DNA sequence: TCAACAATTCAAGAGATATTGAATTATGAA
DNA sequence: TTCATAATTCAATATCTCTTGAATTGTTGA
């Protein structure tokens, strides 16, 4: 993960419809979901959904694979993890005696 | 953390100068850094830095406290952790038998 | 081949955001 | 009070992004 990739990923996530899509796909895990299903979950028209799914794909946050008439989208969990790691890199200069500031960054996950 | 807060935080982070600022402040931990120091670290003019620091503050990602002539900015680590938690909420529907997709989200932290 | 379904592409208009340099506010020291 | 430092505010410009609806592409089954 470099700066350009991180800005691209964060730009992609900083939009209501796309954030809903990613969060929906996160819950779906490796199974993923078809474009139409994601569009419905995010409350978007098909053209809008397509536009935003393409943006997420360009940013490297999701992948697309065709399955018959549908196109299945899945979160790229390595990319998501890479982004999170980039955001909190060298937290508190990696000082192991300081826990108070870095602790909240690892606790909220579930 | 709700949807509006998350979009605001991600919008704030999705800009080169602001991302640099936050990453710099993350390494500074509870100590924080003065506006001028952050501006220098991010390679921004003072007016640009002020504009972007205000955006990060409005988004709830950093706090500002005056110390003599300087204004010290610090990352709000609870807000950062809340954002990360919101992004990966209910990953894989919290199925404990699935590790492959959620693992990368908790490993990259340094 | 034809009809139906799933999804993408396109163009135009509306709205939001970033940059610049000059001016202004706030603080501290002589 | 006066000067220097630290930082913010302002207005104008330029640029990017989102939405909409119609048209198009790709796939499947009758």
PDB file of N, CA, C and O (backbone and C1' of nucleotides) in Angstrom, chain B residues 45-48, chain C residues 20-24, chain D residues 7-11:
ATOM      1  N   UNK B  45       1.545  24.769   2.520  1.00  0.00           N
ATOM      2  CA  UNK B  45       1.643  26.145   2.992  1.00  0.00           C
ATOM      3  C   UNK B  45       0.787  26.288   4.242  1.00  0.00           C
ATOM      4  O   UNK B  45      -0.048  25.430   4.541  1.00  0.00           O
ATOM      5  N   UNK B  46       0.970  27.378   4.977  1.00  0.00           N
ATOM      6  CA  UNK B  46       0.242  27.524   6.235  1.00  0.00           C
ATOM      7  C   UNK B  46      -1.268  27.634   6.006  1.00  0.00           C
ATOM      8  O   UNK B  46      -2.041  27.051   6.756  1.00  0.00           O
ATOM      9  N   UNK B  47      -1.681  28.342   4.981  1.00  0.00           N
ATOM     10  CA  UNK B  47      -3.126  28.485   4.773  1.00  0.00           C
ATOM     11  C   UNK B  47      -3.741  27.160   4.311  1.00  0.00           C
ATOM     12  O   UNK B  47      -4.842  26.802   4.718  1.00  0.00           O
ATOM     13  N   UNK B  48      -2.986  26.458   3.493  1.00  0.00           N
ATOM     14  CA  UNK B  48      -3.468  25.145   3.063  1.00  0.00           C
ATOM     15  C   UNK B  48      -3.546  24.200   4.253  1.00  0.00           C
ATOM     16  O   UNK B  48      -4.523  23.459   4.419  1.00  0.00           O
TER      17      UNK B  48
ATOM     18  P    DT C  20      -1.111  25.768  -4.351  1.00  0.00           P
ATOM     19  O5'  DT C  20      -1.300  27.350  -4.428  1.00  0.00           O
ATOM     20  C5'  DT C  20      -1.727  27.951  -5.651  1.00  0.00           C
ATOM     21  C4'  DT C  20      -2.106  29.395  -5.412  1.00  0.00           C
ATOM     22  C3'  DT C  20      -1.200  30.117  -4.420  1.00  0.00           C
ATOM     23  O3'  DT C  20      -0.353  31.006  -5.134  1.00  0.00           O
ATOM     24  C1'  DT C  20      -3.524  30.586  -4.020  1.00  0.00           C
ATOM     25  P    DG C  21       0.968  31.637  -4.441  1.00  0.00           P
ATOM     26  O5'  DG C  21       0.431  33.044  -3.911  1.00  0.00           O
ATOM     27  C5'  DG C  21      -0.325  33.891  -4.771  1.00  0.00           C
ATOM     28  C4'  DG C  21      -0.941  35.005  -3.967  1.00  0.00           C
ATOM     29  C3'  DG C  21       0.013  35.676  -2.968  1.00  0.00           C
ATOM     30  O3'  DG C  21      -0.243  37.071  -2.972  1.00  0.00           O
ATOM     31  C1'  DG C  21      -1.880  34.854  -1.835  1.00  0.00           C
ATOM     32  P    DA C  22       0.652  38.115  -2.149  1.00  0.00           P
ATOM     33  O5'  DA C  22      -0.474  39.050  -1.510  1.00  0.00           O
ATOM     34  C5'  DA C  22      -1.703  39.271  -2.217  1.00  0.00           C
ATOM     35  C4'  DA C  22      -2.779  39.683  -1.233  1.00  0.00           C
ATOM     36  C3'  DA C  22      -2.296  40.620  -0.130  1.00  0.00           C
ATOM     37  O3'  DA C  22      -3.263  41.626   0.105  1.00  0.00           O
ATOM     38  C1'  DA C  22      -3.218  38.680   0.833  1.00  0.00           C
ATOM     39  P    DA C  23      -3.018  42.793   1.194  1.00  0.00           P
ATOM     40  O5'  DA C  23      -4.005  42.408   2.378  1.00  0.00           O
ATOM     41  C5'  DA C  23      -5.382  42.202   2.100  1.00  0.00           C
ATOM     42  C4'  DA C  23      -6.093  41.674   3.334  1.00  0.00           C
ATOM     43  C3'  DA C  23      -5.830  42.484   4.610  1.00  0.00           C
ATOM     44  O3'  DA C  23      -7.065  42.731   5.263  1.00  0.00           O
ATOM     45  C1'  DA C  23      -5.346  40.203   4.982  1.00  0.00           C
ATOM     46  P    DT C  24      -7.131  43.556   6.654  1.00  0.00           P
ATOM     47  O5'  DT C  24      -7.254  42.390   7.737  1.00  0.00           O
ATOM     48  C5'  DT C  24      -8.312  41.444   7.629  1.00  0.00           C
ATOM     49  C4'  DT C  24      -8.220  40.439   8.760  1.00  0.00           C
ATOM     50  C3'  DT C  24      -8.053  41.051  10.148  1.00  0.00           C
ATOM     51  O3'  DT C  24      -9.114  40.589  10.981  1.00  0.00           O
ATOM     52  C1'  DT C  24      -6.502  39.296   9.785  1.00  0.00           C
TER      53       DT C  24
ATOM     54  P    DA D   7       1.874  26.995  14.624  1.00  0.00           P
ATOM     55  O5'  DA D   7       0.483  27.505  14.057  1.00  0.00           O
ATOM     56  C5'  DA D   7      -0.537  27.899  14.981  1.00  0.00           C
ATOM     57  C4'  DA D   7      -1.618  28.670  14.268  1.00  0.00           C
ATOM     58  C3'  DA D   7      -2.271  27.974  13.077  1.00  0.00           C
ATOM     59  O3'  DA D   7      -3.513  27.442  13.493  1.00  0.00           O
ATOM     60  C1'  DA D   7      -2.006  30.339  12.768  1.00  0.00           C
ATOM     61  P    DT D   8      -4.590  26.879  12.438  1.00  0.00           P
ATOM     62  O5'  DT D   8      -5.444  28.164  12.065  1.00  0.00           O
ATOM     63  C5'  DT D   8      -6.055  28.910  13.117  1.00  0.00           C
ATOM     64  C4'  DT D   8      -6.864  30.056  12.543  1.00  0.00           C
ATOM     65  C3'  DT D   8      -7.965  29.633  11.566  1.00  0.00           C
ATOM     66  O3'  DT D   8      -9.156  30.320  11.951  1.00  0.00           O
ATOM     67  C1'  DT D   8      -6.575  31.298  10.593  1.00  0.00           C
ATOM     68  P    DT D   9     -10.551  30.019  11.204  1.00  0.00           P
ATOM     69  O5'  DT D   9     -10.665  31.205  10.132  1.00  0.00           O
ATOM     70  C5'  DT D   9     -10.742  32.547  10.597  1.00  0.00           C
ATOM     71  C4'  DT D   9     -10.817  33.488   9.411  1.00  0.00           C
ATOM     72  C3'  DT D   9     -11.902  33.145   8.384  1.00  0.00           C
ATOM     73  O3'  DT D   9     -12.672  34.319   8.167  1.00  0.00           O
ATOM     74  C1'  DT D   9      -9.829  33.501   7.312  1.00  0.00           C
ATOM     75  P    DC D  10     -14.107  34.297   7.454  1.00  0.00           P
ATOM     76  O5'  DC D  10     -13.802  34.928   6.015  1.00  0.00           O
ATOM     77  C5'  DC D  10     -13.031  36.126   5.922  1.00  0.00           C
ATOM     78  C4'  DC D  10     -12.571  36.329   4.484  1.00  0.00           C
ATOM     79  C3'  DC D  10     -13.575  35.849   3.433  1.00  0.00           C
ATOM     80  O3'  DC D  10     -14.042  36.962   2.700  1.00  0.00           O
ATOM     81  C1'  DC D  10     -11.339  35.163   2.912  1.00  0.00           C
ATOM     82  P    DA D  11     -15.403  36.813   1.799  1.00  0.00           P
ATOM     83  O5'  DA D  11     -14.790  36.937   0.338  1.00  0.00           O
ATOM     84  C5'  DA D  11     -13.703  37.840   0.096  1.00  0.00           C
ATOM     85  C4'  DA D  11     -13.169  37.615  -1.308  1.00  0.00           C
ATOM     86  C3'  DA D  11     -14.215  37.176  -2.332  1.00  0.00           C
ATOM     87  O3'  DA D  11     -13.887  37.740  -3.589  1.00  0.00           O
ATOM     88  C1'  DA D  11     -12.558  35.511  -2.137  1.00  0.00           C
TER      89       DA D  11
END
